[in-house]
Every structure is written in structure tokens, then in C-alpha cells.
Short mmCIF file of C-alpha atoms in Angstrom, two decimals:
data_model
loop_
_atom_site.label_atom_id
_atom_site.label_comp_id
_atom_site.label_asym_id
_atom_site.label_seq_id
_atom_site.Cartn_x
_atom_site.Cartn_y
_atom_site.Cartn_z
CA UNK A 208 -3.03 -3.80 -18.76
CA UNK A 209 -1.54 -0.25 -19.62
CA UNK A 210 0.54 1.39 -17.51
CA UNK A 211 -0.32 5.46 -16.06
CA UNK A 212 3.66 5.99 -15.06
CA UNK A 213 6.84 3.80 -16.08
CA UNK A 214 9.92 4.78 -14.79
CA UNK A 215 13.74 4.11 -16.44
CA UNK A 216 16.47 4.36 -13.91
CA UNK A 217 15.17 7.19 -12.26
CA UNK A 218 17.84 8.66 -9.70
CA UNK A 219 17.90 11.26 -6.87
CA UNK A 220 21.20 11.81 -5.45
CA UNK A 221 21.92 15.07 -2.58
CA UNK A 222 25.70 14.78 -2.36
CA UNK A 223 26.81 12.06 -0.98
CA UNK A 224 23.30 10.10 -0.22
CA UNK A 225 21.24 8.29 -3.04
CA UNK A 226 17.89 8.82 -1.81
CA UNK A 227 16.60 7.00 -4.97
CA UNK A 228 19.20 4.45 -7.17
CA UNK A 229 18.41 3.46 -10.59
CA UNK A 230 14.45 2.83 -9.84
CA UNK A 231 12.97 1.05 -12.88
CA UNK A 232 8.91 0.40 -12.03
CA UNK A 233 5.84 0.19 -14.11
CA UNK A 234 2.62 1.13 -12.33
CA UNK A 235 -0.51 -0.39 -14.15
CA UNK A 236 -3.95 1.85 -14.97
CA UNK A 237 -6.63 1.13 -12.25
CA UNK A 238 -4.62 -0.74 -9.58
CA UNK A 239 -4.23 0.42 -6.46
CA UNK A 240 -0.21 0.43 -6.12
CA UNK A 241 1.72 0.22 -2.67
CA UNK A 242 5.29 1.82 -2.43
CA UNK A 243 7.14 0.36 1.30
CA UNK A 244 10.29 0.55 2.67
CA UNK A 245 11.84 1.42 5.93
CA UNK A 246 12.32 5.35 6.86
CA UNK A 247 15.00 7.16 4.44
CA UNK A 248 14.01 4.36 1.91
CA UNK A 249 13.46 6.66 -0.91
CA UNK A 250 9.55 6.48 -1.01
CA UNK A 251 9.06 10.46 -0.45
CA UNK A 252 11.52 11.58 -2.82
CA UNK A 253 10.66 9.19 -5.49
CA UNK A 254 6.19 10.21 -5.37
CA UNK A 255 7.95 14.00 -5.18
CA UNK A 256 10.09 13.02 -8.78
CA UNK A 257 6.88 12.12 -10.36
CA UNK A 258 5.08 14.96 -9.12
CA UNK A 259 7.34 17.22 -10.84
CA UNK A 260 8.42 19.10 -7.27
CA UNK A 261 11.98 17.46 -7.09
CA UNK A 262 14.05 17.39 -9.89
CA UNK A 263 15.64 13.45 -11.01
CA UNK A 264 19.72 13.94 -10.87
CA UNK A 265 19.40 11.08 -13.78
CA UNK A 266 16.77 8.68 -15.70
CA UNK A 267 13.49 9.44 -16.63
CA UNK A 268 9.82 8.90 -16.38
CA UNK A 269 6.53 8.79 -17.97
CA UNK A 270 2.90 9.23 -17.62
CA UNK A 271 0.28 8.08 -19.68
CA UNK A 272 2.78 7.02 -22.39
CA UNK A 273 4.16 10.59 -22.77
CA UNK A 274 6.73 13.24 -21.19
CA UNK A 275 4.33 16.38 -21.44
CA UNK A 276 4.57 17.77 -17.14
CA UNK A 277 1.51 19.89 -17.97
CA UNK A 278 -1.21 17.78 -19.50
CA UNK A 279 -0.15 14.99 -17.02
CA UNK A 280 -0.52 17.34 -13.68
CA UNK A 281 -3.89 18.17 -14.96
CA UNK A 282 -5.02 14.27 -14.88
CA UNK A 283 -3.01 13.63 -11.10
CA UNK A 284 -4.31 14.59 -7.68
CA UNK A 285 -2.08 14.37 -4.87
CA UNK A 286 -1.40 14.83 -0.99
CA UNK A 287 2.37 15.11 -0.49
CA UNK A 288 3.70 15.53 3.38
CA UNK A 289 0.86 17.79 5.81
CA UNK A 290 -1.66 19.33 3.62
CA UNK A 291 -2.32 23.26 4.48
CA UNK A 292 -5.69 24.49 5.02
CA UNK A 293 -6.89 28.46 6.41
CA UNK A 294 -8.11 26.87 9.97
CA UNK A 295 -10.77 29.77 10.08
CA UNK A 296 -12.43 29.07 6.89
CA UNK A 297 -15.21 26.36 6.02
CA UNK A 298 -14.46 23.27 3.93
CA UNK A 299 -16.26 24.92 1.44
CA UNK A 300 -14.25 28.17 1.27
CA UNK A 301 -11.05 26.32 1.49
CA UNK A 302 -12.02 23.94 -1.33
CA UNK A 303 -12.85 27.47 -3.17
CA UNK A 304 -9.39 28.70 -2.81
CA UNK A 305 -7.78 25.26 -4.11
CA UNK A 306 -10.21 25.06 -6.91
CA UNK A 307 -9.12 29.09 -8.13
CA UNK A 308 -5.08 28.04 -7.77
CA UNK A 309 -5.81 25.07 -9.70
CA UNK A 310 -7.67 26.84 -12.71
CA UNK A 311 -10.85 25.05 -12.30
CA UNK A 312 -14.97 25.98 -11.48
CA UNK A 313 -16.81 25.39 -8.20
CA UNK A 314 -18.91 22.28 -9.46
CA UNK A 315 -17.51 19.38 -8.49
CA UNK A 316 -16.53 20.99 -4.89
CA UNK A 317 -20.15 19.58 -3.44
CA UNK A 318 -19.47 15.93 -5.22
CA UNK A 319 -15.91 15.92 -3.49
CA UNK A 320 -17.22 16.74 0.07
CA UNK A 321 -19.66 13.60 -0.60
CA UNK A 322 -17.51 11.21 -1.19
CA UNK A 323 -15.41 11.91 1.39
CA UNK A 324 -18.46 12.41 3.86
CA UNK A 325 -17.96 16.19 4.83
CA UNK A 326 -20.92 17.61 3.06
CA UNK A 327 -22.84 17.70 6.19
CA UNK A 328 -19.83 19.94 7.78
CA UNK A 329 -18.95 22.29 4.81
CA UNK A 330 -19.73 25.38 6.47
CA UNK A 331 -17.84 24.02 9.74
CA UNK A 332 -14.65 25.64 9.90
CA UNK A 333 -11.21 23.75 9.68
CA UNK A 334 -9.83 24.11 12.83
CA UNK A 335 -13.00 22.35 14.18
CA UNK A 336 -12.27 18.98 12.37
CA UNK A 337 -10.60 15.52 13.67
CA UNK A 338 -7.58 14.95 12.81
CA UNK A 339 -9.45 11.80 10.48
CA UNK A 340 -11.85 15.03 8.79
CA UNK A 341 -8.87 17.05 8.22
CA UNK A 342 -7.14 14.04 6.39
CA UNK A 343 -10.56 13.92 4.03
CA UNK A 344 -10.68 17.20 3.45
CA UNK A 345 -7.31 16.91 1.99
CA UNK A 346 -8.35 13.74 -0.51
CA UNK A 347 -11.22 16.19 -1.54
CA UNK A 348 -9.13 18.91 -2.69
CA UNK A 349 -6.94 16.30 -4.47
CA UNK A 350 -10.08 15.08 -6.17
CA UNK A 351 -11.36 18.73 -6.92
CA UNK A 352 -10.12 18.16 -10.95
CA UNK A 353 -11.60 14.92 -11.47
CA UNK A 354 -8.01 12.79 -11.50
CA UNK A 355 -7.43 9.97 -12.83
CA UNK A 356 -4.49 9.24 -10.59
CA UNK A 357 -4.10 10.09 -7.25
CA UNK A 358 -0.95 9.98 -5.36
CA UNK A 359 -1.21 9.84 -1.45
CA UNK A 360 2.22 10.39 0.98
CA UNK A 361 1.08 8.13 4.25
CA UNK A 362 -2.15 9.26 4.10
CA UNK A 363 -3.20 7.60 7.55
CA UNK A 364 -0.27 9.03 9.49
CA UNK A 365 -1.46 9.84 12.76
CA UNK A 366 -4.70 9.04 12.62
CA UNK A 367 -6.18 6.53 15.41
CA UNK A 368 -7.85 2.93 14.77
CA UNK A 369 -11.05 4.78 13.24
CA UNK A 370 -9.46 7.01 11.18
CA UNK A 371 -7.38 4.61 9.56
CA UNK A 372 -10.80 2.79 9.11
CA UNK A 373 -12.43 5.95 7.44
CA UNK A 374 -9.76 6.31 5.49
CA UNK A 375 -9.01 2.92 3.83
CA UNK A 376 -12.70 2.99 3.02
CA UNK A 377 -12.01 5.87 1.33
CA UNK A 378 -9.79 4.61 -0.71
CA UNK A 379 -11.05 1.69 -1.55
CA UNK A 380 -14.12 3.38 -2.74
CA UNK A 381 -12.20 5.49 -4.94
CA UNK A 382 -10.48 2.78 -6.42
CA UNK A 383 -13.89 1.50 -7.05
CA UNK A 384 -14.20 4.48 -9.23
CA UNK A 385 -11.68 3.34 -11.93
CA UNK A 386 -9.20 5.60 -10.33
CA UNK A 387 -5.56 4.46 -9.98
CA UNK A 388 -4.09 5.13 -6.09
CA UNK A 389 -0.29 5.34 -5.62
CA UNK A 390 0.26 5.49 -1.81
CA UNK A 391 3.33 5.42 0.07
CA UNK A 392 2.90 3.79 4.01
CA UNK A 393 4.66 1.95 6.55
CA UNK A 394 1.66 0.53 7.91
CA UNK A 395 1.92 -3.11 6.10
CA UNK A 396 -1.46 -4.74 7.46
CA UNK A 397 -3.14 -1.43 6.06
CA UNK A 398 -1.33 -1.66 2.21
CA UNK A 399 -2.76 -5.36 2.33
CA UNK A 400 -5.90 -4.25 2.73
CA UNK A 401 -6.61 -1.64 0.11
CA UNK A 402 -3.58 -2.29 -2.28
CA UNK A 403 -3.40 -4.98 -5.63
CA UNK A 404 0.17 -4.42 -6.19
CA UNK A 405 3.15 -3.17 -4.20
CA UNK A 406 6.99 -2.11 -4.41
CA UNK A 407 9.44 -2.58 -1.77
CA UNK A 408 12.41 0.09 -2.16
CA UNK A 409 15.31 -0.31 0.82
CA UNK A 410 18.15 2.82 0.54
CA UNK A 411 16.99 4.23 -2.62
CA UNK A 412 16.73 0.69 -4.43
CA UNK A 413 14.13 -1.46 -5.78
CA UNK A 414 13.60 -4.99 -3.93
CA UNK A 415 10.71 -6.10 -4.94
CA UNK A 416 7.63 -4.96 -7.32
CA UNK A 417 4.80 -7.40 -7.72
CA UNK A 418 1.01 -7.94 -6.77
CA UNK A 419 0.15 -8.39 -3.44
CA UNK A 420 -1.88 -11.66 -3.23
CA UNK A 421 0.81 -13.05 -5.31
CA UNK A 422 3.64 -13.09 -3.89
CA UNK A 423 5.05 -16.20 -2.08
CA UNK A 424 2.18 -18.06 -4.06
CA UNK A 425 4.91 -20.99 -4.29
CA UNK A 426 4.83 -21.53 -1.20
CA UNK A 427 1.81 -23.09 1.24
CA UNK A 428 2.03 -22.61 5.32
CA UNK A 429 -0.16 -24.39 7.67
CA UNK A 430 -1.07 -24.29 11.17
CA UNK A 431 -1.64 -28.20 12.99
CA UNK A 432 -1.57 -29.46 15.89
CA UNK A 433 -1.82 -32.80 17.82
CA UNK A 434 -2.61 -34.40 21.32
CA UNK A 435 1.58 -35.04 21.33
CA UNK A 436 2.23 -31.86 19.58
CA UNK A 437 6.73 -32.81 20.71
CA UNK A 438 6.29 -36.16 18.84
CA UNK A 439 4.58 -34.42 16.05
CA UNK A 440 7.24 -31.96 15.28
CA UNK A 441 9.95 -34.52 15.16
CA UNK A 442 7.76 -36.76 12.76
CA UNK A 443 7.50 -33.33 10.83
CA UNK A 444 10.57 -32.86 9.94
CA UNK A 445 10.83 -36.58 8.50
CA UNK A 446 8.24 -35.62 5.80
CA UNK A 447 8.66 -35.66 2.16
CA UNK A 448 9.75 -31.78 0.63
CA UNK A 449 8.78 -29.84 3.88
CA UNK A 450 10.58 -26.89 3.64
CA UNK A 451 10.31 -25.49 7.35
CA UNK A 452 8.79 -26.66 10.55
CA UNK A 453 8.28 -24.19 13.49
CA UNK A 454 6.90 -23.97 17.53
CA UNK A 455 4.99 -21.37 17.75
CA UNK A 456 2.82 -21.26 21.25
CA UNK A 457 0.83 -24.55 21.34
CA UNK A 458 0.42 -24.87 17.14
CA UNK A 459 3.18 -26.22 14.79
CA UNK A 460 4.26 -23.96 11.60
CA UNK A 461 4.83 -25.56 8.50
CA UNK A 462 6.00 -24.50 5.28
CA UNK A 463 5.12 -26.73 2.05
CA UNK A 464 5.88 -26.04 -1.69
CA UNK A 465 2.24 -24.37 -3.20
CA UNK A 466 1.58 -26.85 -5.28
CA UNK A 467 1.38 -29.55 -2.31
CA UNK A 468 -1.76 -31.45 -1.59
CA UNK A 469 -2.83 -31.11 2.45
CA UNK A 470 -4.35 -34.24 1.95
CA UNK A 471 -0.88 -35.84 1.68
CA UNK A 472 -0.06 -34.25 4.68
CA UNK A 473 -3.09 -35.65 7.01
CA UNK A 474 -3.07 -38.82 5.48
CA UNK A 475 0.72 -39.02 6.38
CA UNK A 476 0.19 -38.26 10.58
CA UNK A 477 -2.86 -40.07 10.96
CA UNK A 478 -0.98 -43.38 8.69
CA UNK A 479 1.75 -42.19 11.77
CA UNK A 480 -0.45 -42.49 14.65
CA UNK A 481 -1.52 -39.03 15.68
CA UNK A 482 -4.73 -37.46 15.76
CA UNK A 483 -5.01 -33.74 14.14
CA UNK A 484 -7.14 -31.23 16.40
CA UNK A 485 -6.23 -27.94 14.46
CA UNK A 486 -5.25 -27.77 10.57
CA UNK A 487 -5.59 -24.55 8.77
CA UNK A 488 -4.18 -23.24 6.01
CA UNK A 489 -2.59 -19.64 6.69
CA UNK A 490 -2.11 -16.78 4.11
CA UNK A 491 1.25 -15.06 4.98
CA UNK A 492 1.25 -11.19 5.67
CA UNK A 493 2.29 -8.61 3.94
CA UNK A 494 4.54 -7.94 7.04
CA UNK A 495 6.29 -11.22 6.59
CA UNK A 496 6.56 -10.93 3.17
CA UNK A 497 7.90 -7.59 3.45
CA UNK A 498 10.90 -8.64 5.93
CA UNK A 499 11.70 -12.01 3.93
CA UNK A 500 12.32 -9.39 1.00
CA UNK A 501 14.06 -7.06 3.11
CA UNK A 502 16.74 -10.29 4.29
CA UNK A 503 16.85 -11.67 0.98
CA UNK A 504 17.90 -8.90 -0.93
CA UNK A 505 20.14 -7.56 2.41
#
């Protein structure tokens, strides 16, 4: 798989503070890429570097396999920090101005307001949208030049439960276009739901930078319990290569090595005496992985 951007120790220093340290990342063509880290973590100032709006204090970066600012900002759509919008004019007049600044005709300004399902409010002015509407109308006007990347700043901050809904479904069905995303969030469960791959950066620093159903793939946790869930635990812990055994409300926690057989595992309680009422096999989140990077790397 090719790779849209690839960055070499890219750096962003203001005095004192390293807002971004050495970052090294390849972002592959048609995934839909992740960036997380706590606040002050670099993730603003690092999508503003490769949007050409903040200037690197050291390193570099590429697009597309080249260094040319102007050919690649013609093939990127973005939404960095609030997008600005004349709250008296339509979509459709808004979309008008963008599509002048930007250099480019009127006809794909109906196509945008489909996809992001504003067509049927067009002539409605701004100031009369949800907070959710005013968010699409923004991913329209990033998708006025036909991109083939598109770079999104937390674009579900603020919104409520729906809007975030709306929005992820949004972006998934641009993905489904062959478009690559690059999104920066701190809402984990919502960057395990629409992303492929993700990087974790912590004070300007890369932690982590992998895919997202991958990662902790060595490792198998299951849920069980028992009619003597007390005796159960302490027969746990006896068990050949169990990494980790935890309470947690009326189930028992364990952590096996992936490649472990959960056969082995009933045949080794019931061979013990117990009867199993609840066994299932759980997929960590993105939220644990996320912190177990976070303390590992601390």
C-alpha cells in the first residue's frame, strides 16, 4: 500500500515547548487514519504542519511522494479548528463563495450538499442549522474540489449523541469513496468505529502508530464466570501461561496469550470441578489500548 503523506522527524518547537518532537509517521492511501493523544499532545499543530498553515522549526514531509505545497493543496480538503460561514447566506451561496476563493466552478456544489444530506436545505440560511448541519456543511466545502485526502480537526466536537451519529456515517461513507480521512479526536470509542489505523502522540511524541484491529492481537481476554466465582479465581491464577486474572462486578477477567486455545481453558475448570455459566471472548477497546500505550511508554 502507498502512502499519501510520510513524515521525517518533523518538529514544531514555540520557545521553550515542543508541541511536536521528531514525529516520523507514514499514512497509507485509502485508510482512514486516527491521530490521539491527550490535550497539548501535538495533534493540532502537527494536521496544521501538513496543511502548510504552520511552519515545521525542523524535518520534513511529503505528500503523494513529492514536496510540491501547491499541486498537493489542490488534491487535500480540510476542516481545521471552527469553520466560518456568512450566517445570513444559504448553503448554497456560502458554498459559492468557498468554491470562487478556491479557484474552482459551481458543479460539484449540488453533489457535495448530497452527500452530506443538505440538498433539501440549500436555500436555508446558516444561522438556521444544528449545530450537526453546520458541521456538514463544513465537510461539503472541504469536498467542493473533489479531494483525495481530507483532513478533519475533531470533527464531532460538540455535537450531541446524533450528531456524532450523522457524522461518523459521514465519514465512513466517504471513506467508502476511495478517499483517505486523517482525523484528529479524543473521542476513542468514535476513532474505533470509523478508523483502520491510528497514532498515539503524548507531548509532541510518537507512542504508537499501527492499525486499529491489530493492536494487542497477542493477546486474548475473556469474560467467565462460575456458581463459586471466589474458588474460581484462586484456581485461575494456578493455570498454565495466564497472564492476568481480574474481579470485575460478578464476571472474572482474564488475560491469555492470542494464540491460546479456550478450549484448554474450559476443559481445565470443568476437569477442576466447576461449572461455567458465562464465557465470552472480549475485544479490548480502543480506550484501553490507548491508556496501556499511554503507561507503557510513560
Amino acid at each position: 500500500m502507498n502512502n499519501v503523506v510520510t513524515t521525517h522527524g518533523l518538529t514544531k518547537h514555540y520557545g521553550r515547548i515542543r508541541a511536536v518532537n521528531d514525529l516520523t509517521l507514514d499514512i497509507p492511501e485509502k485508510s482512514v487514519f486516527g491521530i490521539l493523544g491527550p490535550n497539548g499532545s501535538g495533534k493540532t499543530t502537527t494536521l496544521g504542519m501538513l496543511l502548510d498553515v504552520i511552519n515545521p522549526t525542523s524535518g520534513t514531509y511529503s505528500w503523494f511522494g513529492n514536496f510540491s505545497k501547491k499541486e498537493n493543496r489542490q488534491k487535500i480538503g480540510s476542516i481545521l479548528e471552527t469553520p466560518s460561514f456568512y450566517p445570513y447566506l444559504s448553503a448554497l451561496d456560502n458554498l459559492k463563495i468557498i468554491a470562487e476563493i478556491k479557484g474552482i466552478g459551481y458543479e460539484n456544489i449540488g453533489e457535495v450538499l448530497k452527500i452530506t444530506g443538505l440538498y433539501d436545505r440549500r436555500f436555508s440560511s446558516f444561522r438556521t442549522y444544528s449545530l450537526g448541519m453546520k458541521q456538514r456543511l463544513a465537510l461539503a466545502s472541504a469536498l467542493l474540489c473533489d479531494p483525495l485526502v481530507m483532513i478533519l480537526d475533531e470533527p464531532t466536537n460538540g455535537l450531541d449523541p446524533r450528531g456524532i451519529a450523522e457524522i461518523r456515517e459521514l465519514i465512513r461513507k466517504i471513506a467508502g469513496q476511495g478517499k483517505t480521512i486523517i482525523l484528529a479526536s479524543h473521542l476513542l470509542d468514535e476513532v474505533q468505529k470509523v478508523c483502520t489505523h491510528f497514532a498515539v502522540l503524548n507531548k509532541g511524541r510518537l507512542m504508537y502508530s499501527g492499525l486499529v484491529n491489530e493492536t494487542h492481537h497477542d493477546e486474548l481476554q475473556l469474560e467467565i464466570s462460575s456458581d463459586k466465582n471466589s474458588e474460581l479465581f484462586t484456581l485461575l491464577k494456578t493455570f498454565p501461561d495466564i497472564k492476568k486474572v481480574e474481579i470485575s462486578g460478578e464476571m472474572l477477567v482474564i488475560t491469555l496469550p492470542g494464540s491460546y486455545a479456550i478450549s484448554d481453558l474450559s476443559r481445565f475448570v470443568f476437569e477442576n470441578g466447576f461449572v461455567i455459566t458465562h464465557l465470552v471472548a472480549m475485544k479490548k477497546s480502543l480506550e484501553s489500548q490507548f491508556l496501556e500505550i499511554l503507561n507503557e511508554k510513560a
